[in-house]
Amino acid sequence: MSELVTGHGYHRATVRAAPAPAHAATRRLDSDLAAVAALVVVGAVLAVLDDASPVGVPLADGLWRAALGALVVACSAFGTPVAAIVSATLAAAGTSDASLITVGVVAIGVATLGASRFPELHAFGAAAGLGVSWVVFRLPYDQFLGVSTLVALVIVAPVVASAWYWGPVLLVQLIGWLTTLLALVAVVGGGGLALAAYDARSELNQAADLVDDALGAFRDGDEQRARELLAEGVDALHRADDAASKPWLQLNRAVPGLGQHATALQRISSHGVDTGVAALDVLDDLDQRSLTIRAGRVDVAAVRSVEPTVVGLATTAEEAHRRLSEARSPWLIGPMARAVDDATAELDGITRSARRAADAVSLAPAMLGADDPRAHLVLFATPAELRGSGGLVGNWALIAADGGALRLAGVGRVEDLNRSLAGVGVTLTRPAGYVAHYGAYSIETEFQDITLSPNYPDVAAVAAQLFEAAEGIPVDTVMLVDPDAIAALLRLTGPVTVGERTLTAATARDFLLLGQYEELDDEAERVAFLERLLERTFSRLLAVDFPDPWDLDEIFAEVVAEDRLVLSAIDPEEQALLLDLGIGGSFPQPAGDLLGVVTQNGGQNKIDTFLQRHISYDADLDPATGRIDATVTVELTNLVSDLSLPEAVVGNNDQGYDLGTNVSLLTVYSPHRLVGASVDGEEVGFRAADELGVRAYSRLVEIPAGTTVVAELRLEDVLDLSERYLLDVPVQPAVSPDTFDVRISVPPSASIGGDRGPWSWSVTTSADARVEVPIDMGG
């Protein structure tokens, strides 16, 4: 008997003398080695075709995959059969994918067959290794800190260790050299990368502080100081980029684990430089004062002059955001992963703001009449008599824009529009959803009720059609303002005097909601007063110099957030911009769950000034099945106590209700099926309809003075609850803010928001809200 000495010990099978001729054994051995070589090549090719990213650089990734795929097959061929069986077993057990489990089981069978029937052949071990390689390269690559790669290392460890001890000398030496080289590069390269990251981090932190200071200076109107601070920030970013871009650090890009860190560090700094330089270009071209309304005029040439640099900033920020998002890797350790996440989030905000600014400077000249004259309709509504988008419309104003110059082209009452509409005979045909739900309310001759829909873009489209039919003037945008918005406008114009009455930003809201009915008994006098007030307010508005955009945001942020000042455009691109700016007043499309509560005044009075609404939502969720069982409780309280108030406030226009009764059409919007409802404990029916992408459940309720009516709706449905629970809460712009109490429960086997017990959320608000909490199905 002769023995073949290999590696550190002996070959797994002793080559015994056989009765067959020597040349037959040689041919068999040659065929076996040829099969092994072919399987090694196949392993390399299949690994290259995978998308695993050991280092994050495409070419290096391909080479690493090929080398590692070939190495796993070779080690399986020349290791022991037991090692091949163990690795194949680990492969089958290390994944939940049915197809990969099947490959692992087949590999176990092949390795077992080779060990039991053909111990002298290496091809069976190589074939089993091919299956192991197929599995490890296709493990999920989206877990924290390379967990899938660590699992893969555990799977291949038995065959690699066995081949290093038992394999041929060349393979043993290759494994040893590769291990030593990787260890040396990891220590030296990793240390250098850590030092570079430390230096870059210091500069990046300094740059972030300088950029914040620059933004503050810009908001304060000191553009020169803002540019100086931003330039210092860009210099700090350049220094960070220099620290992250040392030539010798680039070698780390070819090393598994280090490559992702080197790439992430370099992209954070380099894209920070690119975005900072683009922002500097904007500041060089920008003069905030030249872009504001001054005495009813906007310099459209100045607006157009900044478009190239603003668009350049948006494009640069978008590319930086995309490239930095690509640098996110499961192999990034905590500090680097947080740095990438923070930089990506910062760039996300910059990108969205820059893109909005780019769209604004692109579209604003046309909206200001730079190319053709434009007409902008303004509607005044009062939530004292509630409608879906806010309140009953009483007055209108028309603003004409021509070449950047703005002027008041007319004011009027809706009664005048109604008379004109009755004379011309209008048939409303669009929007289709609006016509289907509200066409029966004679909107064509009752312009004051156009705000019935809670989706303001539909309201604006109807208003534009009817106004053009009544006045013969096509309008390009429609704005809706209520008493809170008028009060905000008076912060710009200063007090406005009509006759003996002077309204200020502090007094306008209360007067317009209630005081006008108490002080002006004669309806004709009150109508004339409101028309003159609207005319003088907008005349003054178009005569003053507007402050910088940051100050404008401070004045109007609250009324815009609460949809008390909304603006919709007829042109689709302009409308998309307004919606992106959050001023469009659109009803949200459900991305998960949704709860909307709307009341429409049915008593033809101004009693909604005294209406308070408390809305509770109790939902039981089962993440395993997606089932939701929910109860909506709406408490409507009529706080009227003084029945001596004017008839316009507490009367019901001879409808037969007791004085002070609030008659409201209550509508609850939800994507779920209604399975039961009650009012004050008595089971009742609600009219159901499909509207705005959800279900709308409606019923008329009567709320006597000083009482509360409680409506309860029981709902059920199935949602995707595998990762999170999302609830959109659109809020009607009523006089008083709504109070919401949301309570979510899950089974003991799951958790929501990191808690096994019920999750709750309470808020009193007039602005739309979104609730988003994570769900863990494993508890």
XYZ file of N, CA and C in Angstrom, residues 78-178:
303
model
N -11.248 19.005 -1.815
C -10.039 18.441 -1.223
C -10.072 18.389 0.302
N -11.193 18.793 0.920
C -11.366 18.589 2.342
C -11.906 17.197 2.602
N -12.296 16.935 3.821
C -12.831 15.610 4.145
C -14.299 15.534 3.791
N -14.815 14.333 3.516
C -16.258 14.191 3.239
C -17.124 14.673 4.384
N -16.660 14.453 5.616
C -17.438 14.900 6.775
C -17.601 16.416 6.748
N -16.514 17.150 6.413
C -16.585 18.617 6.354
C -17.580 19.068 5.297
N -17.579 18.379 4.130
C -18.529 18.742 3.074
C -19.965 18.516 3.525
N -20.196 17.411 4.229
C -21.547 17.125 4.724
C -21.973 18.176 5.751
N -21.036 18.546 6.664
C -21.362 19.542 7.685
C -21.702 20.883 7.041
N -20.872 21.340 6.083
C -21.143 22.624 5.422
C -22.462 22.596 4.661
N -22.743 21.483 3.994
C -24.016 21.380 3.272
C -25.191 21.405 4.236
N -25.039 20.759 5.383
C -26.104 20.779 6.397
C -26.323 22.181 6.933
N -25.228 22.892 7.221
C -25.348 24.277 7.685
C -25.999 25.157 6.629
N -25.691 24.889 5.348
C -26.298 25.674 4.262
C -27.804 25.474 4.232
N -28.235 24.219 4.368
C -29.673 23.944 4.345
C -30.380 24.548 5.549
N -29.672 24.576 6.701
C -30.287 25.094 7.931
C -30.148 26.610 8.064
N -29.286 27.212 7.270
C -28.997 28.640 7.451
C -29.872 29.579 6.661
N -30.925 29.080 6.021
C -31.797 29.936 5.230
C -33.236 29.479 5.387
N -34.172 30.390 5.161
C -35.596 30.068 5.195
C -36.188 29.970 3.798
N -35.349 30.205 2.768
C -35.816 30.147 1.388
C -35.932 28.687 0.955
N -37.097 28.294 0.484
C -37.353 26.890 0.150
C -36.411 26.384 -0.937
N -36.152 27.206 -1.953
C -35.278 26.762 -3.036
C -33.848 26.568 -2.548
N -33.375 27.441 -1.669
C -32.016 27.296 -1.139
C -31.922 26.099 -0.197
N -32.977 25.840 0.564
C -32.992 24.643 1.426
C -32.875 23.393 0.559
N -33.597 23.393 -0.575
C -33.536 22.249 -1.492
C -32.122 22.041 -2.015
N -31.445 23.127 -2.409
C -30.065 23.020 -2.885
C -29.167 22.460 -1.788
N -29.357 22.919 -0.550
C -28.556 22.421 0.565
C -28.773 20.938 0.805
N -30.022 20.492 0.725
C -30.329 19.066 0.931
C -29.693 18.221 -0.168
N -29.773 18.693 -1.417
C -29.133 17.971 -2.520
C -27.633 17.881 -2.288
N -27.023 18.985 -1.808
C -25.589 18.977 -1.529
C -25.250 17.954 -0.447
N -26.103 17.839 0.577
C -25.889 16.816 1.609
C -25.896 15.427 0.980
N -26.869 15.178 0.102
C -26.966 13.876 -0.555
C -25.746 13.555 -1.401
N -25.288 14.554 -2.165
C -24.115 14.339 -3.021
C -22.879 14.055 -2.178
N -22.665 14.840 -1.119
C -21.503 14.639 -0.260
C -21.555 13.278 0.424
N -22.741 12.871 0.860
C -22.895 11.566 1.521
C -22.643 10.425 0.547
N -23.144 10.556 -0.681
C -22.922 9.540 -1.698
C -21.436 9.389 -1.999
N -20.739 10.520 -2.130
C -19.313 10.450 -2.413
C -18.539 9.806 -1.285
N -18.911 10.113 -0.039
C -18.186 9.564 1.113
C -18.407 8.063 1.246
N -19.614 7.614 0.925
C -19.941 6.210 1.150
C -19.597 5.305 -0.032
N -19.732 5.825 -1.253
C -19.551 4.964 -2.420
C -18.266 5.234 -3.196
N -17.842 6.497 -3.220
C -16.673 6.846 -4.039
C -15.707 7.726 -3.249
N -15.147 7.193 -2.153
C -14.296 8.021 -1.287
C -13.019 8.494 -1.964
N -12.609 7.803 -3.026
C -11.360 8.209 -3.673
C -11.544 9.344 -4.667
N -12.818 9.729 -4.975
C -13.087 10.783 -5.966
C -13.370 12.122 -5.292
N -12.770 13.171 -5.855
C -12.943 14.525 -5.310
C -14.148 15.247 -5.920
N -14.636 14.763 -7.060
C -15.695 15.491 -7.779
C -16.985 15.569 -6.969
N -17.251 14.529 -6.160
C -18.471 14.568 -5.355
C -18.396 15.696 -4.312
N -17.213 15.846 -3.681
C -17.035 16.951 -2.738
C -17.167 18.293 -3.430
N -16.606 18.395 -4.657
C -16.705 19.655 -5.405
C -18.154 19.975 -5.756
N -18.912 18.936 -6.154
C -20.323 19.157 -6.488
C -21.104 19.618 -5.264
N -20.812 18.993 -4.114
C -21.462 19.453 -2.888
C -21.059 20.892 -2.577
N -19.792 21.230 -2.781
C -19.328 22.604 -2.556
C -19.992 23.604 -3.482
N -20.299 23.164 -4.723
C -21.012 24.048 -5.641
C -22.380 24.414 -5.067
N -23.064 23.426 -4.483
C -24.348 23.718 -3.848
C -24.202 24.639 -2.660
N -23.164 24.408 -1.832
C -22.915 25.277 -0.682
C -22.641 26.702 -1.150
N -21.821 26.851 -2.202
C -21.511 28.184 -2.733
C -22.769 28.886 -3.243
N -23.631 28.114 -3.921
C -24.884 28.698 -4.439
C -25.715 29.276 -3.297
N -25.777 28.571 -2.180
C -26.586 29.025 -1.049
C -25.968 30.256 -0.401
N -24.668 30.220 -0.103
C -24.075 31.310 0.680
C -24.070 32.625 -0.079
N -23.997 32.569 -1.418
C -24.007 33.813 -2.181
C -25.406 34.378 -2.359
N -26.410 33.621 -1.950
C -27.787 34.087 -2.125
C -28.535 34.241 -0.811
N -27.809 34.287 0.283
C -28.427 34.618 1.559
C -28.887 36.068 1.530
N -29.934 36.427 2.272
C -30.411 37.827 2.286
C -29.284 38.781 2.643
N -29.147 39.851 1.812
C -28.049 40.794 2.030
C -28.576 42.146 2.510
N -29.489 42.120 3.461
C -30.090 43.376 3.918
C -30.143 43.450 5.427
N -29.271 42.725 6.081
C -29.307 42.721 7.533
C -28.189 43.579 8.099
N -28.269 43.842 9.398
C -27.335 44.743 10.054
C -25.957 44.113 10.187
N -24.924 44.912 9.911
C -23.531 44.553 10.136
C -23.158 43.229 9.476
N -23.596 42.996 8.248
C -23.174 41.836 7.497
C -23.559 40.507 8.109
N -24.714 40.427 8.763
C -25.112 39.172 9.398
C -25.146 38.041 8.377
N -25.660 38.310 7.172
C -25.722 37.262 6.157
C -24.325 36.781 5.779
N -23.356 37.691 5.718
C -21.985 37.300 5.398
C -21.377 36.487 6.534
N -21.661 36.860 7.751
C -21.153 36.089 8.887
C -21.737 34.673 8.876
N -23.029 34.554 8.545
C -23.641 33.232 8.426
C -22.942 32.426 7.334
N -22.643 33.097 6.218
C -21.950 32.412 5.124
C -20.581 31.910 5.567
N -19.853 32.709 6.343
C -18.535 32.281 6.830
C -18.653 31.051 7.728
N -19.689 31.021 8.562
C -19.904 29.847 9.416
C -20.177 28.619 8.563
N -20.945 28.778 7.492
C -21.295 27.644 6.626
C -20.062 27.073 5.939
N -19.174 27.928 5.432
C -18.029 27.435 4.653
C -16.827 27.101 5.534
N -16.868 27.498 6.797
C -15.709 27.273 7.673
C -15.281 25.811 7.723
N -16.202 24.833 7.841
C -15.753 23.430 7.923
C -14.947 22.974 6.711
N -15.403 23.300 5.493
C -14.664 22.822 4.314
C -13.354 23.568 4.147
N -13.309 24.875 4.482
C -12.070 25.634 4.356
C -11.037 25.128 5.361
N -11.473 24.921 6.608
C -10.550 24.423 7.635
C -10.052 23.028 7.286
N -10.940 22.191 6.802
C -10.550 20.826 6.430
C -9.561 20.835 5.271
N -9.821 21.668 4.251
C -8.902 21.732 3.110
C -7.550 22.303 3.526
N -7.558 23.273 4.444
C -6.281 23.842 4.904
C -5.438 22.793 5.623
N -6.100 21.847 6.302
C -5.345 20.832 7.041
C -5.035 19.615 6.174
N -5.990 19.177 5.327
C -5.835 17.940 4.604
C -5.531 18.126 3.121
N -5.728 19.333 2.609
C -5.646 19.510 1.169
C -4.239 19.501 0.609
N -4.121 19.601 -0.718
C -2.819 19.663 -1.378
C -2.027 20.883 -0.901
N -0.721 20.796 -1.019
C 0.156 21.853 -0.517
C -0.182 23.196 -1.148
N -0.437 23.207 -2.459
C -0.731 24.468 -3.134
C -1.981 25.127 -2.573
N -3.025 24.340 -2.321
C -4.258 24.897 -1.770
C -4.054 25.365 -0.338
N -3.276 24.592 0.439
C -2.965 24.997 1.817
C -2.233 26.331 1.830
N -1.244 26.453 0.932
C -0.477 27.694 0.878
C -1.357 28.870 0.441
N -2.245 28.609 -0.521
C -3.144 29.676 -0.989
C -4.044 30.172 0.138
N -4.606 29.250 0.909
C -5.465 29.648 2.024
C -4.658 30.426 3.052
N -3.461 29.965 3.360
C -2.630 30.658 4.336
C -2.246 32.050 3.883
N -1.804 32.165 2.589
C -1.440 33.489 2.079
C -2.636 34.448 2.083
N -3.780 33.933 1.652
C -4.974 34.789 1.594
C -5.380 35.260 2.992
